[in-house]
PDB file of C-alpha atoms in Angstrom:
ATOM      1  CA  MET A  15      23.013  10.365   2.182  1.00  0.00           C
ATOM      2  CA  ILE A  16      19.961   9.714   4.286  1.00  0.00           C
ATOM      3  CA  GLN A  17      18.591  13.386   4.091  1.00  0.00           C
ATOM      4  CA  ARG A  18      17.808  13.122   0.427  1.00  0.00           C
ATOM      5  CA  LEU A  19      14.343  13.701  -1.183  1.00  0.00           C
ATOM      6  CA  GLN A  20      13.954   9.813  -1.769  1.00  0.00           C
ATOM      7  CA  THR A  21      14.089   9.395   1.924  1.00  0.00           C
ATOM      8  CA  ILE A  22      11.317  11.538   2.415  1.00  0.00           C
ATOM      9  CA  PHE A  23       9.217   9.674  -0.222  1.00  0.00           C
ATOM     10  CA  LEU A  24      10.246   6.296   1.306  1.00  0.00           C
ATOM     11  CA  PHE A  25       9.186   7.506   4.674  1.00  0.00           C
ATOM     12  CA  LEU A  26       5.653   8.573   3.229  1.00  0.00           C
ATOM     13  CA  VAL A  27       5.334   5.053   2.009  1.00  0.00           C
ATOM     14  CA  VAL A  28       5.847   3.702   5.557  1.00  0.00           C
ATOM     15  CA  ILE A  29       3.240   5.961   6.884  1.00  0.00           C
ATOM     16  CA  ALA A  30       0.960   5.194   3.974  1.00  0.00           C
ATOM     17  CA  MET A  31       1.252   1.414   5.085  1.00  0.00           C
ATOM     18  CA  GLY A  32       0.660   2.371   8.648  1.00  0.00           C
ATOM     19  CA  VAL A  33      -2.380   3.997   7.724  1.00  0.00           C
ATOM     20  CA  THR A  34      -3.442   1.038   5.647  1.00  0.00           C
ATOM     21  CA  ILE A  35      -3.317  -1.159   8.543  1.00  0.00           C
ATOM     22  CA  GLY A  36      -4.875   1.227  10.861  1.00  0.00           C
ATOM     23  CA  THR A  37      -7.977   2.396   9.060  1.00  0.00           C
ATOM     24  CA  PRO A  38     -10.740   0.828   7.209  1.00  0.00           C
ATOM     25  CA  LEU A  39     -10.222  -0.241   3.579  1.00  0.00           C
ATOM     26  CA  TRP A  40     -13.894  -0.512   2.227  1.00  0.00           C
ATOM     27  CA  GLU A  41     -17.300  -0.391   3.311  1.00  0.00           C
ATOM     28  CA  GLN A  42     -20.663  -1.705   1.708  1.00  0.00           C
ATOM     29  CA  VAL A  43     -24.121  -1.032   3.003  1.00  0.00           C
ATOM     30  CA  ASP A  44     -26.776  -3.222   1.492  1.00  0.00           C
ATOM     31  CA  THR A  45     -29.801  -0.967   0.710  1.00  0.00           C
ATOM     32  CA  GLY A  46     -31.016  -3.335  -2.254  1.00  0.00           C
ATOM     33  CA  SER A  47     -32.521  -5.927   0.034  1.00  0.00           C
ATOM     34  CA  GLY A  48     -33.948  -3.702   2.552  1.00  0.00           C
ATOM     35  CA  THR A  49     -32.021  -5.390   5.550  1.00  0.00           C
ATOM     36  CA  GLY A  50     -29.686  -2.623   5.924  1.00  0.00           C
ATOM     37  CA  ASP A  51     -26.650  -5.221   6.606  1.00  0.00           C
ATOM     38  CA  SER A  52     -23.182  -3.562   6.145  1.00  0.00           C
ATOM     39  CA  TRP A  53     -19.781  -5.031   5.482  1.00  0.00           C
ATOM     40  CA  ASN A  54     -16.510  -3.435   6.721  1.00  0.00           C
ATOM     41  CA  LEU A  55     -13.054  -4.600   5.637  1.00  0.00           C
ATOM     42  CA  THR A  56     -10.155  -3.575   7.502  1.00  0.00           C
ATOM     43  CA  ALA A  57      -6.438  -5.040   7.137  1.00  0.00           C
ATOM     44  CA  PHE A  58      -7.298  -7.696   9.560  1.00  0.00           C
ATOM     45  CA  MET A  59     -10.954  -8.544   9.288  1.00  0.00           C
ATOM     46  CA  LEU A  60     -14.127  -8.431   7.296  1.00  0.00           C
ATOM     47  CA  THR A  61     -16.975  -8.009   9.390  1.00  0.00           C
ATOM     48  CA  ASN A  62     -20.689  -8.194   8.404  1.00  0.00           C
ATOM     49  CA  LEU A  63     -22.993  -6.153  10.562  1.00  0.00           C
ATOM     50  CA  ASP A  64     -26.721  -5.907  10.955  1.00  0.00           C
ATOM     51  CA  SER A  65     -28.698  -2.730  10.733  1.00  0.00           C
ATOM     52  CA  SER A  66     -28.457  -2.288  14.630  1.00  0.00           C
ATOM     53  CA  GLY A  67     -24.696  -2.481  14.458  1.00  0.00           C
ATOM     54  CA  GLU A  68     -24.516  -6.068  15.968  1.00  0.00           C
ATOM     55  CA  GLU A  69     -21.845  -8.403  14.374  1.00  0.00           C
ATOM     56  CA  ILE A  70     -23.443 -11.192  12.277  1.00  0.00           C
ATOM     57  CA  GLN A  71     -20.256 -12.656  10.823  1.00  0.00           C
ATOM     58  CA  SER A  72     -16.571 -11.958  10.593  1.00  0.00           C
ATOM     59  CA  SER A  73     -13.626 -13.536   8.900  1.00  0.00           C
ATOM     60  CA  SER A  74     -10.024 -12.887   9.188  1.00  0.00           C
ATOM     61  CA  LYS A  75      -8.038 -11.137   6.309  1.00  0.00           C
ATOM     62  CA  TRP A  76      -4.489 -11.146   7.924  1.00  0.00           C
ATOM     63  CA  TYR A  77      -2.904 -11.613   4.573  1.00  0.00           C
ATOM     64  CA  ILE A  78      -3.811  -7.932   3.673  1.00  0.00           C
ATOM     65  CA  ALA A  79      -2.243  -6.755   6.866  1.00  0.00           C
ATOM     66  CA  ALA A  80       0.771  -8.948   6.213  1.00  0.00           C
ATOM     67  CA  LEU A  81       1.397  -7.560   2.692  1.00  0.00           C
ATOM     68  CA  ALA A  82       0.847  -3.767   4.005  1.00  0.00           C
ATOM     69  CA  SER A  83       3.320  -4.585   6.847  1.00  0.00           C
ATOM     70  CA  PHE A  84       5.958  -6.226   4.543  1.00  0.00           C
ATOM     71  CA  ALA A  85       5.566  -3.278   2.136  1.00  0.00           C
ATOM     72  CA  GLY A  86       6.101  -0.767   4.909  1.00  0.00           C
ATOM     73  CA  LEU A  87       9.112  -2.764   6.289  1.00  0.00           C
ATOM     74  CA  LEU A  88      10.617  -3.086   2.846  1.00  0.00           C
ATOM     75  CA  ALA A  89      10.529   0.887   2.493  1.00  0.00           C
ATOM     76  CA  LEU A  90      11.975   1.160   5.838  1.00  0.00           C
ATOM     77  CA  ILE A  91      14.798  -1.150   4.837  1.00  0.00           C
ATOM     78  CA  SER A  92      15.211   0.612   1.718  1.00  0.00           C
ATOM     79  CA  ILE A  93      15.728   4.040   3.379  1.00  0.00           C
ATOM     80  CA  PHE A  94      19.022   2.663   5.024  1.00  0.00           C
ATOM     81  CA  GLN A  95      20.367   1.136   1.793  1.00  0.00           C
ATOM     82  CA  TYR A  96      21.416   4.729   0.489  1.00  0.00           C
ATOM     83  CA  LYS A  97      24.967   3.721   0.232  1.00  0.00           C
ATOM     84  CA  VAL A  98      24.183   0.929  -2.600  1.00  0.00           C
ATOM     85  CA  ARG A  99      21.690   2.681  -4.819  1.00  0.00           C
ATOM     86  CA  SER A 100      21.103  -0.315  -7.141  1.00  0.00           C
ATOM     87  CA  ARG A 101      20.046  -2.362  -4.090  1.00  0.00           C
ATOM     88  CA  GLN A 102      17.735   0.467  -3.003  1.00  0.00           C
ATOM     89  CA  MET A 103      16.203   0.605  -6.457  1.00  0.00           C
ATOM     90  CA  MET A 104      15.688  -3.148  -6.483  1.00  0.00           C
ATOM     91  CA  LEU A 105      14.122  -3.146  -3.163  1.00  0.00           C
ATOM     92  CA  ASN A 106      11.757  -0.290  -4.250  1.00  0.00           C
ATOM     93  CA  MET A 107      10.724  -2.314  -7.432  1.00  0.00           C
ATOM     94  CA  ILE A 108       9.882  -5.288  -5.167  1.00  0.00           C
ATOM     95  CA  ASN A 109       8.005  -3.076  -2.975  1.00  0.00           C
ATOM     96  CA  SER A 110       6.032  -1.823  -5.974  1.00  0.00           C
ATOM     97  CA  LEU A 111       4.902  -5.270  -6.757  1.00  0.00           C
ATOM     98  CA  ILE A 112       3.930  -6.171  -3.465  1.00  0.00           C
ATOM     99  CA  MET A 113       1.855  -2.977  -3.199  1.00  0.00           C
ATOM    100  CA  VAL A 114       0.312  -3.864  -6.641  1.00  0.00           C
ATOM    101  CA  GLY A 115      -0.407  -7.244  -5.028  1.00  0.00           C
ATOM    102  CA  LEU A 116      -2.127  -5.401  -2.100  1.00  0.00           C
ATOM    103  CA  VAL A 117      -4.229  -3.342  -4.349  1.00  0.00           C
ATOM    104  CA  ALA A 118      -5.231  -6.522  -6.174  1.00  0.00           C
ATOM    105  CA  THR A 119      -5.969  -8.507  -3.019  1.00  0.00           C
ATOM    106  CA  VAL A 120      -8.353  -5.830  -1.634  1.00  0.00           C
ATOM    107  CA  PHE A 121      -9.899  -5.293  -5.160  1.00  0.00           C
ATOM    108  CA  LEU A 122     -10.573  -9.035  -5.459  1.00  0.00           C
ATOM    109  CA  THR A 123     -11.724  -9.474  -2.023  1.00  0.00           C
ATOM    110  CA  THR A 124     -14.228  -6.588  -2.206  1.00  0.00           C
ATOM    111  CA  ASN A 125     -15.379  -7.699  -5.644  1.00  0.00           C
ATOM    112  CA  GLY A 126     -15.951 -11.209  -4.439  1.00  0.00           C
ATOM    113  CA  ILE A 127     -18.083  -9.946  -1.470  1.00  0.00           C
ATOM    114  CA  ASN A 128     -20.205  -7.750  -3.946  1.00  0.00           C
ATOM    115  CA  GLN A 129     -20.902 -10.869  -6.212  1.00  0.00           C
ATOM    116  CA  GLU A 130     -21.711 -13.005  -3.128  1.00  0.00           C
ATOM    117  CA  ILE A 131     -24.364 -10.601  -1.797  1.00  0.00           C
ATOM    118  CA  ALA A 132     -25.570  -9.569  -5.386  1.00  0.00           C
ATOM    119  CA  ALA A 133     -25.003  -5.836  -4.417  1.00  0.00           C
ATOM    120  CA  GLU A 134     -26.426  -3.139  -6.690  1.00  0.00           C
ATOM    121  CA  VAL A 135     -23.895  -0.657  -5.660  1.00  0.00           C
ATOM    122  CA  ALA A 136     -19.992  -1.564  -5.346  1.00  0.00           C
ATOM    123  CA  GLY A 137     -19.386  -0.097  -1.996  1.00  0.00           C
ATOM    124  CA  GLU A 138     -16.930   2.713  -1.036  1.00  0.00           C
ATOM    125  CA  TYR A 139     -13.223   2.502  -0.649  1.00  0.00           C
ATOM    126  CA  GLN A 140     -12.224   4.165   2.564  1.00  0.00           C
ATOM    127  CA  ILE A 141      -8.860   5.946   3.315  1.00  0.00           C
ATOM    128  CA  GLY A 142      -7.014   2.765   3.895  1.00  0.00           C
ATOM    129  CA  PHE A 143      -7.296   1.646   0.453  1.00  0.00           C
ATOM    130  CA  TRP A 144      -6.282   5.130  -1.145  1.00  0.00           C
ATOM    131  CA  ALA A 145      -3.265   5.268   1.238  1.00  0.00           C
ATOM    132  CA  VAL A 146      -1.939   2.311  -0.603  1.00  0.00           C
ATOM    133  CA  LEU A 147      -2.216   4.113  -3.819  1.00  0.00           C
ATOM    134  CA  ILE A 148      -0.521   6.940  -2.371  1.00  0.00           C
ATOM    135  CA  GLY A 149       2.260   4.660  -1.131  1.00  0.00           C
ATOM    136  CA  MET A 150       2.671   3.464  -4.737  1.00  0.00           C
ATOM    137  CA  VAL A 151       2.987   6.845  -6.034  1.00  0.00           C
ATOM    138  CA  CYS A 152       5.585   7.960  -3.368  1.00  0.00           C
ATOM    139  CA  ASN A 153       7.516   4.557  -4.071  1.00  0.00           C
ATOM    140  CA  MET A 154       7.623   5.499  -7.666  1.00  0.00           C
ATOM    141  CA  LEU A 155       8.925   9.069  -7.069  1.00  0.00           C
ATOM    142  CA  ALA A 156      11.618   7.685  -4.621  1.00  0.00           C
ATOM    143  CA  ASN A 157      12.893   5.330  -7.407  1.00  0.00           C
ATOM    144  CA  ARG A 158      12.880   8.366  -9.794  1.00  0.00           C
ATOM    145  CA  PHE A 159      14.923  10.411  -7.535  1.00  0.00           C
ATOM    146  CA  ILE A 160      17.418   7.333  -6.705  1.00  0.00           C
ATOM    147  CA  ARG A 161      17.746   6.934 -10.594  1.00  0.00           C
ATOM    148  CA  LYS A 162      18.510  10.541 -10.880  1.00  0.00           C
ATOM    149  CA  ASP A 163      21.145  10.488  -7.991  1.00  0.00           C
ATOM    150  CA  GLU A 164      22.760   7.464  -9.693  1.00  0.00           C
ATOM    151  CA  ALA A 165      22.876   9.231 -13.061  1.00  0.00           C
ATOM    152  CA  LEU A 166      24.515  12.186 -11.397  1.00  0.00           C
ATOM    153  CA  VAL A 167      27.220  10.092  -9.704  1.00  0.00           C
ATOM    154  CA  ARG A 168      27.964   8.295 -12.945  1.00  0.00           C
ATOM    155  CA  SER A 169      28.323  11.577 -14.931  1.00  0.00           C
ATOM    156  CA  VAL A 170      30.915  12.959 -12.195  1.00  0.00           C
ATOM    157  CA  ASP A 171      32.798   9.507 -12.499  1.00  0.00           C
ATOM    158  CA  ARG A 172      32.895  10.135 -16.238  1.00  0.00           C
ATOM    159  CA  ILE A 173      34.463  13.541 -15.981  1.00  0.00           C
ATOM    160  CA  ARG A 174      37.345  12.429 -13.453  1.00  0.00           C
TER     161      ARG A 174
END
């Protein structure tokens, strides 16, 4: 049934991936060199700004947006697979792997920038990054409740 608790959690995953795409993921302000340059990472772009806010350099990070979009789409597809719980659990497990890849991609990208500029401070992860982690927790909870429903159905089948 579509009104189950796991549907709410899967819908929260879709919302979390939308937040990831629409909000900043990471920000770094270089205070060590005295230039005041800043780096902003979104799901689509990495932008380097000078102290006056003028863009110095930007590079596309479309693969972060693609991973987040795919994770959101997979969660949406999983919502409508409620009749075949094993398929729904498999989709959620694949989605968990995609979200782990998304976190790793963001982490490696930000770590690479920090090494490139030799920053003293690691920068701050913004709401978009934390939304991915919230999505991972919601996906895990959805899988837990799907497994619980499957166990309930199997126990009722055993009684018949």
